[in-house]
Coordinates of C-alpha atoms (C1' of nucleotides) in Angstrom, one line a residue:
Chain A
X1 CA -22.4 10.0 43.3
X2 CA -23.3 6.7 41.9
X3 CA -21.7 3.7 40.2
X4 CA -22.5 4.9 36.7
X5 CA -20.3 8.0 37.2
X6 CA -17.1 6.3 38.3
X7 CA -15.3 6.9 35.0
X8 CA -15.2 10.6 35.6
X9 CA -13.5 10.2 39.0
X10 CA -10.5 7.9 38.5
X11 CA -8.0 8.4 41.3
X12 CA -10.4 10.6 43.3
X13 CA -11.9 9.9 46.7
X14 CA -15.7 9.5 46.5
X15 CA -18.6 8.1 48.5
X16 CA -21.0 5.4 47.2
X17 CA -24.3 4.6 49.0
X18 CA -26.0 1.3 48.4
X19 CA -26.6 -2.3 49.4
X20 CA -24.2 -5.2 49.9
X21 CA -25.1 -7.7 47.1
X22 CA -22.2 -10.0 47.9
X23 CA -19.3 -10.2 50.4
X24 CA -16.1 -12.3 50.4
X25 CA -13.4 -12.1 53.0
X26 CA -9.9 -13.2 53.9
X27 CA -7.8 -12.3 57.0
X28 CA -7.0 -8.7 56.1
X29 CA -9.3 -7.9 53.1
X30 CA -13.1 -7.9 52.7
X31 CA -14.6 -7.6 49.2
X32 CA -18.0 -6.1 48.9
X33 CA -20.1 -5.9 45.8
X34 CA -22.0 -2.7 46.2
X35 CA -25.3 -2.3 44.4
X36 CA -26.7 1.2 44.2
X37 CA -29.6 0.7 41.7
X38 CA -27.6 2.3 38.9
X39 CA -25.0 -0.5 38.7
X40 CA -22.5 -2.4 40.8
X41 CA -19.0 -1.7 42.0
X42 CA -16.6 -4.0 43.9
X43 CA -15.2 -2.3 47.1
X44 CA -12.0 -3.4 48.7
X45 CA -11.9 -2.9 52.5
X46 CA -8.4 -3.5 53.9
X47 CA -7.7 -4.0 57.6
X48 CA -4.8 -1.5 57.4
X49 CA -6.9 1.2 55.7
X50 CA -9.9 0.9 58.0
X51 CA -8.6 -0.1 61.4
X52 CA -9.9 -2.9 63.6
X53 CA -13.4 -1.6 64.4
X54 CA -14.5 -0.7 60.9
X55 CA -12.8 -3.8 59.5
X56 CA -14.7 -6.1 61.9
X57 CA -17.9 -4.2 61.1
X58 CA -17.3 -4.8 57.3
X59 CA -16.7 -8.5 58.1
X60 CA -20.0 -8.8 59.8
X61 CA -22.1 -7.3 57.1
X62 CA -24.9 -9.5 55.9
X63 CA -26.3 -9.6 52.3
X64 CA -28.4 -6.5 51.5
X65 CA -27.0 -4.4 54.4
X66 CA -27.3 -0.7 53.5
X67 CA -24.0 1.1 53.7
X68 CA -22.0 4.2 52.6
X69 CA -18.5 3.6 51.5
X70 CA -15.8 6.2 50.9
X71 CA -12.7 5.4 48.9
X72 CA -10.5 6.0 45.9
X73 CA -11.7 5.0 42.4
X74 CA -9.3 2.6 40.6
X75 CA -9.7 1.6 37.0
X76 CA -9.6 -2.2 36.6
X77 CA -10.9 -3.7 33.4
X78 CA -11.3 -7.2 35.1
X79 CA -14.1 -5.8 37.3
X80 CA -17.8 -5.7 36.4
X81 CA -18.3 -2.1 35.4
X82 CA -14.6 -1.6 35.0
X83 CA -13.8 0.0 38.3
X84 CA -13.2 -0.7 42.0
X85 CA -13.2 1.3 45.1
X86 CA -10.4 1.2 47.6
X87 CA -12.2 2.0 50.8
X88 CA -11.0 4.5 53.4
X89 CA -14.2 4.8 55.4
X90 CA -17.4 2.8 56.0
X91 CA -20.7 3.9 57.4
X92 CA -23.4 1.3 58.1
X93 CA -27.1 2.4 57.8
X94 CA -28.3 -1.1 58.7
X95 CA -26.6 -4.4 59.1
X96 CA -29.1 -6.9 57.5
X97 CA -29.2 -10.5 58.6
X98 CA -30.6 -13.6 56.9
X99 CA -31.6 -12.1 53.6
X100 CA -33.8 -14.9 52.1
X101 CA -32.7 -14.7 48.5
X102 CA -29.2 -16.1 48.1
X103 CA -27.1 -16.0 45.0
X104 CA -28.1 -19.6 44.2
X105 CA -31.0 -20.5 42.1
X106 CA -34.5 -20.5 43.6
X107 CA -37.9 -21.9 42.5
X108 CA -40.6 -19.7 41.0
X109 CA -43.0 -19.9 43.9
X110 CA -40.4 -18.8 46.4
X111 CA -39.2 -15.9 44.2
X112 CA -42.7 -14.6 43.5
X113 CA -43.6 -14.8 47.2
X114 CA -40.5 -12.6 47.7
X115 CA -41.1 -10.4 44.7
X116 CA -40.6 -7.2 46.9
X117 CA -37.0 -8.4 47.4
X118 CA -36.5 -10.3 44.2
X119 CA -36.7 -7.0 42.3
X120 CA -33.3 -6.2 43.7
X121 CA -31.5 -9.0 41.9
X122 CA -29.4 -8.3 38.8
X123 CA -31.7 -10.1 36.3
X124 CA -34.8 -8.3 37.5
X125 CA -32.9 -5.0 37.6
X126 CA -32.1 -5.5 33.9
X127 CA -35.7 -6.5 33.0
X128 CA -37.2 -3.5 34.7
X129 CA -34.8 -1.1 33.1
X130 CA -35.6 -2.5 29.7
X131 CA -39.3 -2.2 30.5
X132 CA -38.7 1.4 31.3
X133 CA -36.7 1.9 28.1
X134 CA -39.6 0.4 26.1
X135 CA -42.2 2.6 27.8
X136 CA -40.2 5.7 27.1
X137 CA -39.6 4.6 23.5
X138 CA -43.3 4.1 23.0
X139 CA -44.1 7.6 24.2
X140 CA -41.3 8.9 22.1
X141 CA -42.5 7.3 18.9
X142 CA -46.0 8.4 19.2
X143 CA -45.2 11.9 20.3
X144 CA -42.8 12.4 17.4
X145 CA -45.5 11.1 15.0
X146 CA -48.0 13.7 16.3
X147 CA -50.2 11.4 18.4
X148 CA -51.8 12.8 21.6
X149 CA -51.8 10.6 24.7
X150 CA -55.3 10.4 26.1
X151 CA -56.5 8.1 28.8
X152 CA -59.6 5.9 28.6
X153 CA -61.6 5.2 31.7
X154 CA -60.8 2.2 33.9
X155 CA -64.3 1.7 35.2
X156 CA -66.8 0.8 32.5
X157 CA -70.5 0.4 33.0
X158 CA -71.3 -2.0 30.2
X159 CA -69.9 -5.4 29.4
X160 CA -69.3 -5.0 25.6
X161 CA -68.1 -8.5 24.9
X162 CA -69.5 -10.7 27.7
X163 CA -68.9 -10.5 31.4
X164 CA -67.1 -13.8 32.0
X165 CA -63.6 -12.4 31.7
X166 CA -64.3 -9.0 33.4
X167 CA -63.7 -8.1 37.0
X168 CA -66.8 -6.8 38.6
X169 CA -66.7 -4.0 41.2
X170 CA -69.3 -2.0 43.1
X171 CA -69.8 1.5 41.8
X172 CA -72.1 3.4 44.1
X173 CA -74.4 0.4 44.3
X174 CA -74.3 -0.4 40.6
X175 CA -72.1 -3.0 39.0
X176 CA -69.0 -1.6 37.2
X177 CA -66.3 -3.5 35.4
X178 CA -62.6 -2.9 35.1
X179 CA -61.7 -2.1 31.6
X180 CA -60.5 -4.8 29.3
X181 CA -59.8 -2.4 26.4
X182 CA -60.0 1.3 25.9
X183 CA -60.5 1.0 22.2
X184 CA -64.0 2.3 21.8
X185 CA -63.1 5.4 23.8
X186 CA -59.9 5.6 21.7
X187 CA -62.0 5.9 18.6
X188 CA -64.0 8.8 20.1
X189 CA -60.8 10.6 21.1
X190 CA -59.2 10.0 17.7
X191 CA -62.2 11.8 16.1
X192 CA -61.3 14.8 18.4
X193 CA -57.5 14.8 17.9
X194 CA -56.8 12.9 14.7
X195 CA -54.3 10.6 16.2
X196 CA -54.3 9.4 19.8
X197 CA -52.9 6.7 22.0
X198 CA -53.8 5.3 25.3
X199 CA -51.3 3.8 27.8
X200 CA -52.9 2.2 30.8
X201 CA -53.7 -0.8 32.8
X202 CA -56.1 -3.5 31.5
X203 CA -57.9 -6.2 33.4
X204 CA -59.0 -9.6 32.3
X205 CA -60.4 -12.3 34.5
X206 CA -59.3 -15.1 32.3
X207 CA -58.5 -18.2 34.3
X208 CA -55.5 -18.9 32.2
X209 CA -52.4 -20.5 33.6
X210 CA -49.9 -19.9 30.8
X211 CA -46.6 -18.2 30.4
X212 CA -48.2 -15.3 28.5
X213 CA -51.3 -14.3 30.5
X214 CA -51.7 -11.7 33.3
X215 CA -54.9 -10.6 35.0
X216 CA -53.6 -7.0 35.1
X217 CA -51.4 -5.8 32.3
X218 CA -50.5 -2.6 30.5
X219 CA -51.8 -1.9 27.0
X220 CA -51.0 0.7 24.5
X221 CA -53.8 1.5 22.1
X222 CA -53.3 4.0 19.3
X223 CA -56.2 5.0 17.1
X224 CA -55.8 7.0 13.9
X225 CA -58.5 8.9 11.8
X226 CA -58.2 8.6 8.0
X227 CA -56.2 5.4 8.2
X228 CA -56.9 2.1 6.5
X229 CA -55.7 -1.3 7.4
X230 CA -52.6 -1.1 5.2
X231 CA -51.5 2.2 6.6
X232 CA -52.2 0.7 10.1
X233 CA -49.9 -2.2 9.3
X234 CA -47.2 0.3 8.2
X235 CA -47.5 2.1 11.5
X236 CA -47.3 -1.0 13.5
X237 CA -44.2 -2.1 11.7
X238 CA -42.3 1.2 12.0
X239 CA -43.5 1.5 15.6
X240 CA -42.1 -2.0 16.7
X241 CA -38.9 -1.4 14.7
X242 CA -38.3 1.9 16.4
X243 CA -38.9 0.5 19.9
X244 CA -36.7 -2.6 19.5
X245 CA -33.9 -0.5 18.0
X246 CA -34.1 1.9 20.9
X247 CA -33.6 -1.0 23.3
X248 CA -30.7 -2.4 21.3
X249 CA -29.1 1.0 21.4
X250 CA -29.8 2.1 25.0
X251 CA -29.8 -1.2 26.9
X252 CA -26.6 -3.1 25.9
X253 CA -25.6 -3.7 29.5
X254 CA -29.1 -4.9 30.5
X255 CA -29.4 -7.2 27.5
X256 CA -26.0 -8.7 28.3
X257 CA -27.1 -9.4 31.9
X258 CA -30.0 -11.3 30.5
X259 CA -27.7 -13.1 28.0
X260 CA -30.0 -12.0 25.2
X261 CA -28.8 -13.0 21.8
X262 CA -29.2 -9.6 20.1
X263 CA -28.8 -10.9 16.6
X264 CA -32.3 -12.3 16.9
X265 CA -33.6 -8.8 17.7
X266 CA -31.6 -7.1 14.9
X267 CA -33.8 -8.9 12.4
X268 CA -36.3 -6.2 13.3
X269 CA -34.9 -4.1 10.4
X270 CA -36.3 -6.7 7.9
X271 CA -39.7 -6.0 6.3
X272 CA -42.3 -8.0 8.3
X273 CA -43.9 -10.7 6.1
X274 CA -47.6 -10.1 5.7
X275 CA -50.1 -12.9 5.0
X276 CA -53.8 -13.0 4.6
X277 CA -55.6 -15.5 6.9
X278 CA -56.1 -17.8 3.8
X279 CA -52.3 -17.9 3.2
X280 CA -51.5 -18.3 6.8
X281 CA -53.9 -21.3 7.1
X282 CA -52.2 -23.0 4.1
X283 CA -48.8 -22.4 5.7
X284 CA -50.0 -23.7 9.1
X285 CA -51.4 -26.9 7.6
X286 CA -48.2 -27.5 5.7
X287 CA -49.9 -27.1 2.4
X288 CA -47.5 -24.3 1.4
X289 CA -43.9 -23.9 2.2
X290 CA -42.3 -20.6 3.2
X291 CA -38.6 -19.7 3.3
X292 CA -38.1 -23.2 1.9
X293 CA -39.5 -24.6 5.1
X294 CA -42.7 -26.6 5.9
X295 CA -44.4 -26.0 9.1
X296 CA -45.3 -29.6 9.9
X297 CA -41.9 -30.9 9.0
X298 CA -40.2 -28.2 11.1
X299 CA -42.2 -29.3 14.2
X300 CA -41.6 -32.9 13.4
X301 CA -37.9 -32.1 13.3
X302 CA -38.2 -30.1 16.6
X303 CA -39.7 -33.3 18.2
X304 CA -36.8 -35.4 17.1
X305 CA -34.2 -32.7 18.1
X306 CA -35.8 -32.5 21.5
X307 CA -35.8 -36.2 22.1
X308 CA -32.1 -36.4 21.0
X309 CA -31.2 -33.6 23.4
X310 CA -33.0 -35.3 26.2
X311 CA -31.0 -38.4 25.7
X312 CA -27.8 -36.4 25.6
X313 CA -28.6 -34.7 28.9
X314 CA -29.6 -37.9 30.6
X315 CA -26.3 -39.4 29.6
X316 CA -24.4 -36.3 30.7
X317 CA -26.1 -36.4 34.1
X318 CA -25.4 -40.1 34.6
X319 CA -21.7 -39.6 33.7
X320 CA -21.3 -36.7 36.2
X321 CA -23.1 -38.6 38.9
X322 CA -20.9 -41.6 38.4
X323 CA -17.8 -39.4 38.4
X324 CA -18.8 -37.9 41.8
X325 CA -19.8 -41.3 43.2
X326 CA -16.4 -42.8 42.1
X327 CA -14.7 -40.5 44.7
X328 CA -11.3 -38.8 44.7
X329 CA -12.8 -35.6 43.4
X330 CA -11.9 -32.3 45.1
X331 CA -14.8 -30.5 46.8
X332 CA -14.6 -27.7 44.3
X333 CA -15.0 -30.1 41.4
X334 CA -17.8 -31.9 43.1
X335 CA -19.6 -28.6 43.7
X336 CA -19.1 -27.6 40.1
X337 CA -20.4 -30.9 38.8
X338 CA -23.4 -30.9 41.1
X339 CA -24.3 -27.4 40.0
X340 CA -24.0 -28.5 36.4
X341 CA -26.3 -31.4 37.1
X342 CA -28.8 -29.1 38.7
X343 CA -28.8 -26.9 35.6
X344 CA -29.0 -29.9 33.3
X345 CA -32.0 -31.3 35.2
X346 CA -33.7 -27.9 34.9
X347 CA -33.2 -28.0 31.2
X348 CA -34.4 -31.6 31.1
X349 CA -37.6 -30.7 32.9
X350 CA -38.3 -28.0 30.3
X351 CA -37.5 -30.3 27.4
X352 CA -39.7 -33.1 28.7
X353 CA -42.5 -30.6 28.9
X354 CA -41.9 -29.4 25.4
X355 CA -41.9 -33.0 24.2
X356 CA -45.3 -33.5 25.8
X357 CA -46.7 -30.4 24.1
X358 CA -45.1 -30.5 20.7
X359 CA -47.1 -33.5 19.4
X360 CA -50.3 -31.9 20.5
X361 CA -49.3 -28.7 18.6
X362 CA -48.4 -30.7 15.5
X363 CA -51.8 -32.4 15.6
X364 CA -53.7 -29.2 16.2
X365 CA -51.9 -27.6 13.2
X366 CA -52.5 -30.6 10.9
X367 CA -56.2 -30.7 11.8
X368 CA -56.8 -27.0 11.8
X369 CA -60.2 -26.2 10.5
X370 CA -60.5 -23.3 8.1
X371 CA -62.6 -20.5 9.6
X372 CA -61.4 -20.9 13.2
X373 CA -59.2 -18.5 15.0
X374 CA -55.6 -19.4 15.5
X375 CA -54.8 -20.9 18.9
X376 CA -51.7 -20.2 21.0
X377 CA -50.0 -23.3 19.6
X378 CA -50.9 -22.5 16.0
X379 CA -49.2 -19.1 16.5
X380 CA -46.1 -20.9 17.8
X381 CA -46.0 -23.3 14.8
X382 CA -46.4 -20.4 12.4
X383 CA -43.8 -18.1 13.9
X384 CA -41.4 -21.0 14.2
X385 CA -40.7 -20.4 10.4
X386 CA -39.7 -16.8 10.8
X387 CA -37.0 -14.8 12.6
X388 CA -38.9 -11.5 12.8
X389 CA -42.5 -10.5 13.6
X390 CA -45.2 -11.5 11.0
X391 CA -48.6 -9.9 10.3
X392 CA -51.8 -11.8 9.5
X393 CA -54.7 -9.8 8.2
X394 CA -58.2 -10.3 6.6
X395 CA -59.8 -12.7 9.1
X396 CA -63.1 -14.5 8.7
X397 CA -65.5 -11.8 10.0
X398 CA -67.4 -14.3 12.3
X399 CA -64.4 -14.7 14.7
X400 CA -63.6 -11.0 15.0
X401 CA -65.2 -8.3 17.1
X402 CA -68.3 -6.5 16.0
X403 CA -66.6 -3.2 15.2
X404 CA -64.2 -4.7 12.7
X405 CA -64.5 -3.4 9.1
X406 CA -65.5 -5.8 6.4
X407 CA -63.3 -6.1 3.4
X408 CA -65.4 -4.2 0.7
X409 CA -64.0 -6.5 -2.0
X410 CA -64.7 -9.7 -0.1
X411 CA -67.2 -9.3 2.7
X412 CA -66.3 -12.8 4.1
X413 CA -63.3 -11.1 5.7
X414 CA -62.9 -8.5 8.4
X415 CA -60.0 -6.1 8.2
X416 CA -58.3 -7.2 11.4
X417 CA -54.6 -7.7 11.8
X418 CA -52.6 -9.7 14.3
X419 CA -48.8 -9.3 14.8
X420 CA -47.0 -12.5 16.0
X421 CA -43.6 -12.2 17.6
X422 CA -41.0 -14.8 16.7
X423 CA -39.3 -17.3 19.1
X424 CA -42.7 -18.6 20.2
X425 CA -44.0 -15.4 21.9
X426 CA -47.2 -15.3 19.9
X427 CA -49.6 -12.4 19.6
X428 CA -48.2 -9.1 20.8
X429 CA -50.4 -6.8 18.7
X430 CA -54.1 -7.1 17.7
X431 CA -55.7 -4.4 15.7
X432 CA -57.6 -3.5 12.5
X433 CA -59.7 -1.0 10.6
X434 CA -63.0 -0.1 12.2
X435 CA -66.4 -0.3 10.6
X436 CA -67.6 3.2 9.5
X437 CA -71.2 2.5 8.5
X438 CA -73.8 2.9 11.2
X439 CA -76.1 0.3 9.4
X440 CA -73.4 -2.4 9.3
X441 CA -72.6 -1.7 13.0
X442 CA -76.2 -2.0 14.1
X443 CA -76.5 -5.2 12.3
X444 CA -73.3 -6.6 13.9
X445 CA -74.4 -5.5 17.4
X446 CA -77.6 -7.4 16.9
X447 CA -75.8 -10.4 15.5
X448 CA -73.5 -10.5 18.6
X449 CA -76.6 -10.0 20.8
X450 CA -75.2 -7.0 22.5
X451 CA -77.3 -4.3 24.2
X452 CA -78.0 -1.6 21.7
X453 CA -78.7 1.2 24.2
X454 CA -75.2 1.2 25.6
X455 CA -73.6 1.7 22.2
X456 CA -75.6 4.8 21.3
X457 CA -72.7 7.0 22.0
X458 CA -70.4 4.8 19.9
X459 CA -72.9 4.9 17.0
X460 CA -72.8 8.7 17.3
X461 CA -69.3 8.6 16.0
X462 CA -70.7 7.1 12.8
X463 CA -73.5 9.7 12.6
X464 CA -71.3 12.8 12.9
X465 CA -68.4 12.8 10.5
X466 CA -67.6 9.1 10.2
X467 CA -64.3 8.5 8.6
X468 CA -62.1 5.5 7.8
X469 CA -60.0 4.8 10.9
X470 CA -57.8 2.1 12.4
X471 CA -55.8 1.3 15.4
X472 CA -54.2 -1.5 17.4
X473 CA -53.5 -2.7 20.9
X474 CA -50.1 -3.7 22.1
X475 CA -49.5 -5.8 25.2
X476 CA -46.5 -4.2 27.0
X477 CA -45.7 -7.3 29.0
X478 CA -45.6 -9.6 26.0
X479 CA -43.4 -7.1 24.2
X480 CA -41.0 -7.0 27.2
X481 CA -41.0 -10.8 27.5
X482 CA -40.1 -11.2 23.8
X483 CA -37.4 -8.5 23.8
X484 CA -35.9 -9.9 27.0
X485 CA -36.5 -13.5 25.9
X486 CA -38.2 -14.4 29.2
X487 CA -39.9 -17.7 30.0
X488 CA -42.9 -16.0 31.5
X489 CA -44.6 -12.6 31.5
X490 CA -44.8 -12.5 35.3
X491 CA -41.1 -11.3 35.3
X492 CA -41.9 -8.3 33.1
X493 CA -43.9 -6.3 35.6
X494 CA -42.9 -5.3 39.2
X495 CA -45.8 -6.9 41.0
X496 CA -47.5 -9.4 38.7
X497 CA -51.2 -10.2 39.0
X498 CA -52.3 -13.5 37.4
X499 CA -54.7 -16.3 38.1
X500 CA -54.2 -17.3 41.7
X501 CA -51.7 -14.5 42.5
X502 CA -52.6 -11.3 44.4
X503 CA -49.6 -11.0 46.9
X504 CA -47.2 -9.3 47.5
Chain B
rG1 C1' -63.9 -25.8 32.6
rC2 C1' -60.5 -29.8 30.5
rC3 C1' -55.5 -32.3 30.1
rU4 C1' -50.7 -32.9 32.3
rU5 C1' -46.4 -32.7 35.9
rC6 C1' -45.0 -32.0 40.8
rA7 C1' -44.8 -31.3 46.7
rU8 C1' -38.5 -34.1 51.3
rA9 C1' -33.8 -29.0 55.8
rG10 C1' -34.2 -21.6 55.3
rC11 C1' -33.2 -22.4 49.5
rU12 C1' -32.2 -26.0 45.1
rC13 C1' -32.6 -31.1 45.0
rA14 C1' -31.2 -36.8 45.6
rG15 C1' -33.5 -40.8 48.1
rC16 C1' -33.9 -47.4 43.0
rU17 C1' -38.4 -53.0 43.1
rG18 C1' -41.6 -50.5 50.5
rG19 C1' -36.8 -52.4 55.0
rU20 C1' -32.5 -50.2 60.7
rU21 C1' -30.6 -43.8 62.9
rA22 C1' -33.8 -39.6 55.9
rG23 C1' -28.8 -37.4 52.5
rA24 C1' -25.9 -33.6 49.3
rG25 C1' -24.9 -28.6 47.8
rC26 C1' -26.0 -23.6 48.9
rG27 C1' -27.3 -20.3 52.9
rG28 C1' -26.5 -19.7 58.7
rU29 C1' -22.7 -20.2 62.8
rU30 C1' -17.3 -21.0 64.2
rG31 C1' -12.4 -21.3 62.5
rA32 C1' -8.2 -21.1 58.4
rC33 C1' -6.3 -18.1 54.1
rU34 C1' -3.7 -10.6 51.1
rG35 C1' -7.1 -10.4 45.5
rU36 C1' -12.0 -12.8 45.8
rU37 C1' -16.1 -12.5 41.5
rA38 C1' -22.2 -17.7 43.3
rA39 C1' -14.3 -17.5 46.4
rU40 C1' -12.0 -21.8 48.6
rC41 C1' -10.9 -25.3 52.8
rA42 C1' -12.4 -27.5 57.8
rA43 C1' -16.0 -28.0 61.6
rU44 C1' -21.1 -27.3 63.2
rA45 C1' -26.4 -26.5 63.9
rG46 C1' -30.7 -27.3 61.1
rG47 C1' -36.5 -32.3 59.3
rU48 C1' -44.5 -32.9 61.5
rC49 C1' -40.8 -36.2 54.2
rC50 C1' -47.9 -30.9 52.2
rC51 C1' -52.7 -32.8 54.9
rU52 C1' -56.3 -36.9 55.9
rG53 C1' -57.4 -41.9 55.5
rG54 C1' -56.1 -46.8 53.6
rU55 C1' -52.9 -51.3 52.2
rU56 C1' -48.8 -53.7 55.0
rC57 C1' -45.2 -56.9 60.2
rG58 C1' -43.2 -52.2 58.3
rA59 C1' -44.8 -46.2 54.1
rG60 C1' -40.8 -40.4 52.4
rU61 C1' -41.7 -44.5 48.8
rC62 C1' -47.8 -48.0 47.1
rC63 C1' -53.5 -46.6 46.8
rA64 C1' -57.7 -43.0 47.5
rG65 C1' -59.4 -38.1 48.6
rG66 C1' -58.0 -33.1 49.7
rU67 C1' -54.8 -28.7 49.6
rG68 C1' -51.0 -25.9 47.1
rA69 C1' -47.9 -25.0 42.9
rG70 C1' -45.7 -25.5 37.6
rG71 C1' -47.0 -26.1 32.4
rG72 C1' -50.5 -26.8 28.2
rC73 C1' -55.6 -26.2 25.8
rG74 C1' -59.9 -23.0 25.4
rC75 C1' -59.9 -17.4 25.7
rC76 C1' -56.8 -13.5 24.6
rA77 C1' -52.5 -8.7 24.4

RNA sequence: GCCUUCAUAGCUCAGCUGGUUAGAGCGGUUGACUGUUAAUCAAUAGGUCCCUGGUUCGAGUCCAGGUGAGGGCGCCA
């Protein structure tokens, strides 16, 4: 029996097993919010129903104590979940004391240090369930479309694109690296199966301290034979649409816990705008408007709005502080105002940081040099103008990987595609069409000064039945972060690994 | 690697131009209250102000170095 099944047992006596997430008490009643992993249910434990011993035990329960409560299910629309349990019996597995995570706000460092316990809180519960839903939806989509899941190796012997961002391990006395992409193997597997996808961990030793980088993350890499870049973009679009719609449908409770504005996700049904690199540069530099908006003016406006909001918050804080200092306020009101001030200060900190960054971003967009790759801030500036994901294709070949196919009509460009998520989440998908010609590839490998011998197996794919083929890589954590609208990808994975973080 | 912000009670934070015994809320403990949703109310315990050195009659506050953390850039999903 669990809290999700209560609606089938109204008026019946049942037993729930779980953890005490909160407790309130008065002289003859104790209220316990019971969390069982599925959901929550408020349990009412009355002195008369339980007797002195059990009632006193109920009173002594600390947060996160593990218990089993038997009682009658009562429908009550005021309650979270819609039901409550009028207890007739209580069994305590363990009475927990001094649980470190209270229902108040905590700082990031403290919470991450207690990640093993933090996972129990409501918000994390919602995020992990959405992550699960996304994983399932991804498998579902590819399986329905006839893709075969095949796993690429995690140890790799060669460093295809430099060793600086690879983790080195000892493999029977030889250096081995943890995979940073299974793509080349994906191509080999696609030639065996037609359409495949990998779903596995990826490791990058980038010393990045940003809200969108992890050292260990999960990547989904489909690869399709007989597929050009445009068919690839079609696949990416229907894939993302399918996953987001699945979450909207299946995770209404979870999205609500996160306070996610779902109208911003429903725009997924729109056709994703597609721009060539050339067009995207014009938009970025403010030389071309889109949707009646100019990128530079939009950021300029953001700067002004942010400054105005900062002023507003400062004033609000001062007023509340003055009101408290003036005295005569009831303790409850003081408490309320102080909490409000805390939240406002939090927002203020965030806004002040934005205000430090925005002018840099504006500057970087203004002075963007044609031919360069887009930086994180450029992506933010671009996507600021759209409410659904956008795709950018045909990149200068110099800045793309050696295996990227050149546009036959204009060899200055490589047929890569990046998908940028809205709301500042940046690149969630990177992909493209792969080079089919052995000659071109050999030339590229030389140009990138890569060791030819380790790519012989890869070149075999072009020697024996080379066909046009494409694929892409999706960062699961970035997708989860965007769908849940989280500040940082470290909340999207149970035990995050990022620069400087290895425990717990 | 570069830039930037920060470190005060178990937790979240206040502490002004340096000045007596360092404060609040939450959490803990004790008590009050039949219905609370981060309950409320009263009382109570709880401190190496990150570390080292310096300036000063006097440093939580100023300066230098170190350590740890947040965020941004580069790089990327």
